[in-house]
mmCIF file of C-alpha atoms in Angstrom:
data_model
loop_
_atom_site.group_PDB
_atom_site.id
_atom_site.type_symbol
_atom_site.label_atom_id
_atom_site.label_comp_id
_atom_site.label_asym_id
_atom_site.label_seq_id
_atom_site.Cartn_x
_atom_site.Cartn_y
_atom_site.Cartn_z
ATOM 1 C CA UNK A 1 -118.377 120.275 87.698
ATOM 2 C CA UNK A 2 -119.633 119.097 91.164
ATOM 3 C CA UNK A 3 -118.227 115.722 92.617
ATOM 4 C CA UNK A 4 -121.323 113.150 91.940
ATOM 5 C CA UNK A 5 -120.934 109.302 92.579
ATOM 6 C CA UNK A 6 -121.297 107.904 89.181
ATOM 7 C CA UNK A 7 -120.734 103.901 89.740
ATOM 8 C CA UNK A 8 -119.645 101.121 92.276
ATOM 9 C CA UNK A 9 -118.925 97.935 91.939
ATOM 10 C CA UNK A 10 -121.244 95.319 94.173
ATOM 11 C CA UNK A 11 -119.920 91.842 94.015
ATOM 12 C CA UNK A 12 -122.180 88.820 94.322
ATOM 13 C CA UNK A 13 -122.409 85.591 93.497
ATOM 14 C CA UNK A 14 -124.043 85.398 90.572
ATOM 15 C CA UNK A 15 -123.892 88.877 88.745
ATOM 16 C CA UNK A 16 -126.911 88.351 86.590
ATOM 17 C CA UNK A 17 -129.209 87.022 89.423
ATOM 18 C CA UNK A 18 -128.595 89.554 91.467
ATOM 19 C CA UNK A 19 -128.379 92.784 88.781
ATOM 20 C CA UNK A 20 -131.636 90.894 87.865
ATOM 21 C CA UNK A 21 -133.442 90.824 91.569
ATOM 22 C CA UNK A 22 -132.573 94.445 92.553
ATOM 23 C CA UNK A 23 -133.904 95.772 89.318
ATOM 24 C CA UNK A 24 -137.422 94.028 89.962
ATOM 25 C CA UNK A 25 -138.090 95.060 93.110
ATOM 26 C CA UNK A 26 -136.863 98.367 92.121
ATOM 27 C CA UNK A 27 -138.705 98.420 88.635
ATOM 28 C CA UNK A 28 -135.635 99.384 86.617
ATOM 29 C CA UNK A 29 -133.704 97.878 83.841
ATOM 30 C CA UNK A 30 -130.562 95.168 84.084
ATOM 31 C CA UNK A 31 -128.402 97.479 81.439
ATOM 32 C CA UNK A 32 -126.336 94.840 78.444
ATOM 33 C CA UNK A 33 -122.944 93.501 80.693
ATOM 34 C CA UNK A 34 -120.220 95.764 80.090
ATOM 35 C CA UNK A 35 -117.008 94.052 80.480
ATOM 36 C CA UNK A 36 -117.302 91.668 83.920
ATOM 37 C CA UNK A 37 -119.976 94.190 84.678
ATOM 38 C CA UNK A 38 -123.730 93.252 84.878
ATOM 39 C CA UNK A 39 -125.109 97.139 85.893
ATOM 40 C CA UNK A 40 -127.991 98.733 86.611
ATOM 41 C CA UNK A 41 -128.388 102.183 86.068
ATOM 42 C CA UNK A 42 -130.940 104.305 89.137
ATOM 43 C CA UNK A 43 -132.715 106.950 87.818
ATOM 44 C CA UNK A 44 -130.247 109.701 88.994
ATOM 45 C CA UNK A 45 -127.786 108.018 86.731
ATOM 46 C CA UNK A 46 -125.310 106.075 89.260
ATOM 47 C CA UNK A 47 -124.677 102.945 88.092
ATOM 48 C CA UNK A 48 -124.414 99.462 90.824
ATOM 49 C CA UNK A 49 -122.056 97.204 88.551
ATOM 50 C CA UNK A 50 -122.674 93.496 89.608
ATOM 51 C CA UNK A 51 -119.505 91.524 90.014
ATOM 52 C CA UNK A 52 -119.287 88.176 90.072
ATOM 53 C CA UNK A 53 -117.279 87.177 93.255
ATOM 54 C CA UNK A 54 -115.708 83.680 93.820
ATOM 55 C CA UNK A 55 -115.325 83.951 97.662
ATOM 56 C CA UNK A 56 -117.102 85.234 100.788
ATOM 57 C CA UNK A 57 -119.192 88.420 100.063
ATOM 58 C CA UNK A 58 -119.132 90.761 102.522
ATOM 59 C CA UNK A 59 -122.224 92.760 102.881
ATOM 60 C CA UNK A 60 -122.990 96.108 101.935
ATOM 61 C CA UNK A 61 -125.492 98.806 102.498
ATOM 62 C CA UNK A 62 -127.166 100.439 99.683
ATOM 63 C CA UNK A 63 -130.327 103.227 100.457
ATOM 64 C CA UNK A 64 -132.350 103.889 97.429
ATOM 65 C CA UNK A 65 -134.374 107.484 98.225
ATOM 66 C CA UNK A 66 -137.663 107.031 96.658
ATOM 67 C CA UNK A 67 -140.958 109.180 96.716
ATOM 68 C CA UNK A 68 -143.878 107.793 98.396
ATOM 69 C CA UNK A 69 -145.885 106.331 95.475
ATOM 70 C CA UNK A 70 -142.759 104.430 94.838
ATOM 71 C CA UNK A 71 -142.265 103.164 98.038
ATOM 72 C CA UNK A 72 -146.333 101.740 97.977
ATOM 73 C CA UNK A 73 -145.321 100.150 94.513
ATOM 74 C CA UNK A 74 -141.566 98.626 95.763
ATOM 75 C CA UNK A 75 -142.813 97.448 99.287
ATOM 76 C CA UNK A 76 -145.913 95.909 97.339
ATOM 77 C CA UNK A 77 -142.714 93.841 95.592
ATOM 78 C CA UNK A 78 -140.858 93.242 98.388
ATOM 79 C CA UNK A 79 -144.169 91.945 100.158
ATOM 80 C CA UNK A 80 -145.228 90.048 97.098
ATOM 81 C CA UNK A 81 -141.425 88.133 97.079
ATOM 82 C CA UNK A 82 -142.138 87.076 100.118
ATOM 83 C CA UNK A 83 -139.339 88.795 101.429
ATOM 84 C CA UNK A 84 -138.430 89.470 105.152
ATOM 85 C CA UNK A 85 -138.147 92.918 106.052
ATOM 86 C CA UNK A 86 -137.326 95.207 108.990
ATOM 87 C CA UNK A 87 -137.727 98.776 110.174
ATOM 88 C CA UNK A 88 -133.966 99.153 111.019
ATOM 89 C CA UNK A 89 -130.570 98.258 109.900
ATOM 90 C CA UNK A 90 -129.867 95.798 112.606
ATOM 91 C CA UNK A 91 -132.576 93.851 111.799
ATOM 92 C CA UNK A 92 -134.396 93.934 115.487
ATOM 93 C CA UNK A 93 -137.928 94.868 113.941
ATOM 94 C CA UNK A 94 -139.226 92.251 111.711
ATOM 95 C CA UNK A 95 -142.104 92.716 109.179
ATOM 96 C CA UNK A 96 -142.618 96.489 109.873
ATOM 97 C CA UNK A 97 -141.256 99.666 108.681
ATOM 98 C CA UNK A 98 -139.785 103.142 109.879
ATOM 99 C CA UNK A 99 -141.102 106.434 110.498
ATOM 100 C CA UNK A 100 -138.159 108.116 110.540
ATOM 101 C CA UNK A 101 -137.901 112.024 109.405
ATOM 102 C CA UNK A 102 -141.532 111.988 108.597
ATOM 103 C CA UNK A 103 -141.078 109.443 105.614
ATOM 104 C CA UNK A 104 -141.227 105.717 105.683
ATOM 105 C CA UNK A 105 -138.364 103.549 105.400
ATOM 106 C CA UNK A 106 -137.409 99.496 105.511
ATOM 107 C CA UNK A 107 -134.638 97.353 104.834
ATOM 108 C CA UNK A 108 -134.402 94.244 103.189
ATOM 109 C CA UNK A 109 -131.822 91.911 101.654
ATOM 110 C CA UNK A 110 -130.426 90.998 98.463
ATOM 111 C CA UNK A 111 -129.239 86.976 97.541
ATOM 112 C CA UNK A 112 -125.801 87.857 98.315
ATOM 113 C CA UNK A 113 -126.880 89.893 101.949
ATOM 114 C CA UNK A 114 -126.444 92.974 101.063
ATOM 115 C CA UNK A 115 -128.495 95.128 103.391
ATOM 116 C CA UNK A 116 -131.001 97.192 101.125
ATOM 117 C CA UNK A 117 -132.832 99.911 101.934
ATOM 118 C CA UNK A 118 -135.566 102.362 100.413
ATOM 119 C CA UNK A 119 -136.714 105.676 102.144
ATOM 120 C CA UNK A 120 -138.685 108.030 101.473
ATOM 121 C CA UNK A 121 -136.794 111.269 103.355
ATOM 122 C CA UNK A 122 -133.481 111.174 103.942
ATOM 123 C CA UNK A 123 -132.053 111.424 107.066
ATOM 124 C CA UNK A 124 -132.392 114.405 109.650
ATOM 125 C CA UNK A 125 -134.255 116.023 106.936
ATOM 126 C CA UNK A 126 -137.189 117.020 109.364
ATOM 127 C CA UNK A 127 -140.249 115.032 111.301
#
């Protein structure tokens, strides 16, 4: 077997809401809660399992590879939310998006901060 990330826990502050907002914009399904767990399941089966967390959240990255048709359809979301966006992880480039490797990338946030992120090459693949 290789070694393949299967789950992690992201905590927020309302488990539902946010399980519920990243599975819109990314057009997937909020899977039943399993335990304290309110997960959604990416198509290359690793699980994000929302937590609800009482206290400060600190934020997290997540980078969701996607192909280009998906990114039209997803940044058409994020647009239509009305959600700010950059073109890098510091958040120095408002409202426009990446070119990095060829692809096209951009980062938004989640309710809890969580730095999001889709792409559409990964990194130092070529470009």
């Amino acid at each position: 077997m290789t070694v393949q990330l299967n789950h992690t826990i992201v905590a927020a502050r309302d488990k539902k809401e946010s399980a519920t907002f990243l599975a819109g914009i990314l057009g997937l399904e909020v899977s039943p809660q399993y335990g304290p767990f309110v997960p959604v399941e990416i198509p290359n089966g690793v699980t994000l399992d929302y937590l609800g967390s009482p206290g400060a959240i600190t934020p997290q990255h997540y980078a969701f590879l996607v192909s280009e048709d998906e990114f039209d359809t997803i940044f058409g979301r994020i647009r239509e939310a009305g959600l700010t966006y950059w073109a890098d992880p510091y958040h120095r480039r408002p409202g426009e998006i990446n070119r990095n490797d060829g692809g096209r990338g951009t980062y938004f946030e989640d309710p809890n901060g969580h730095n999001l992120e889709i792409l559409t090459r990964p990194y130092g693949s070529g470009g």
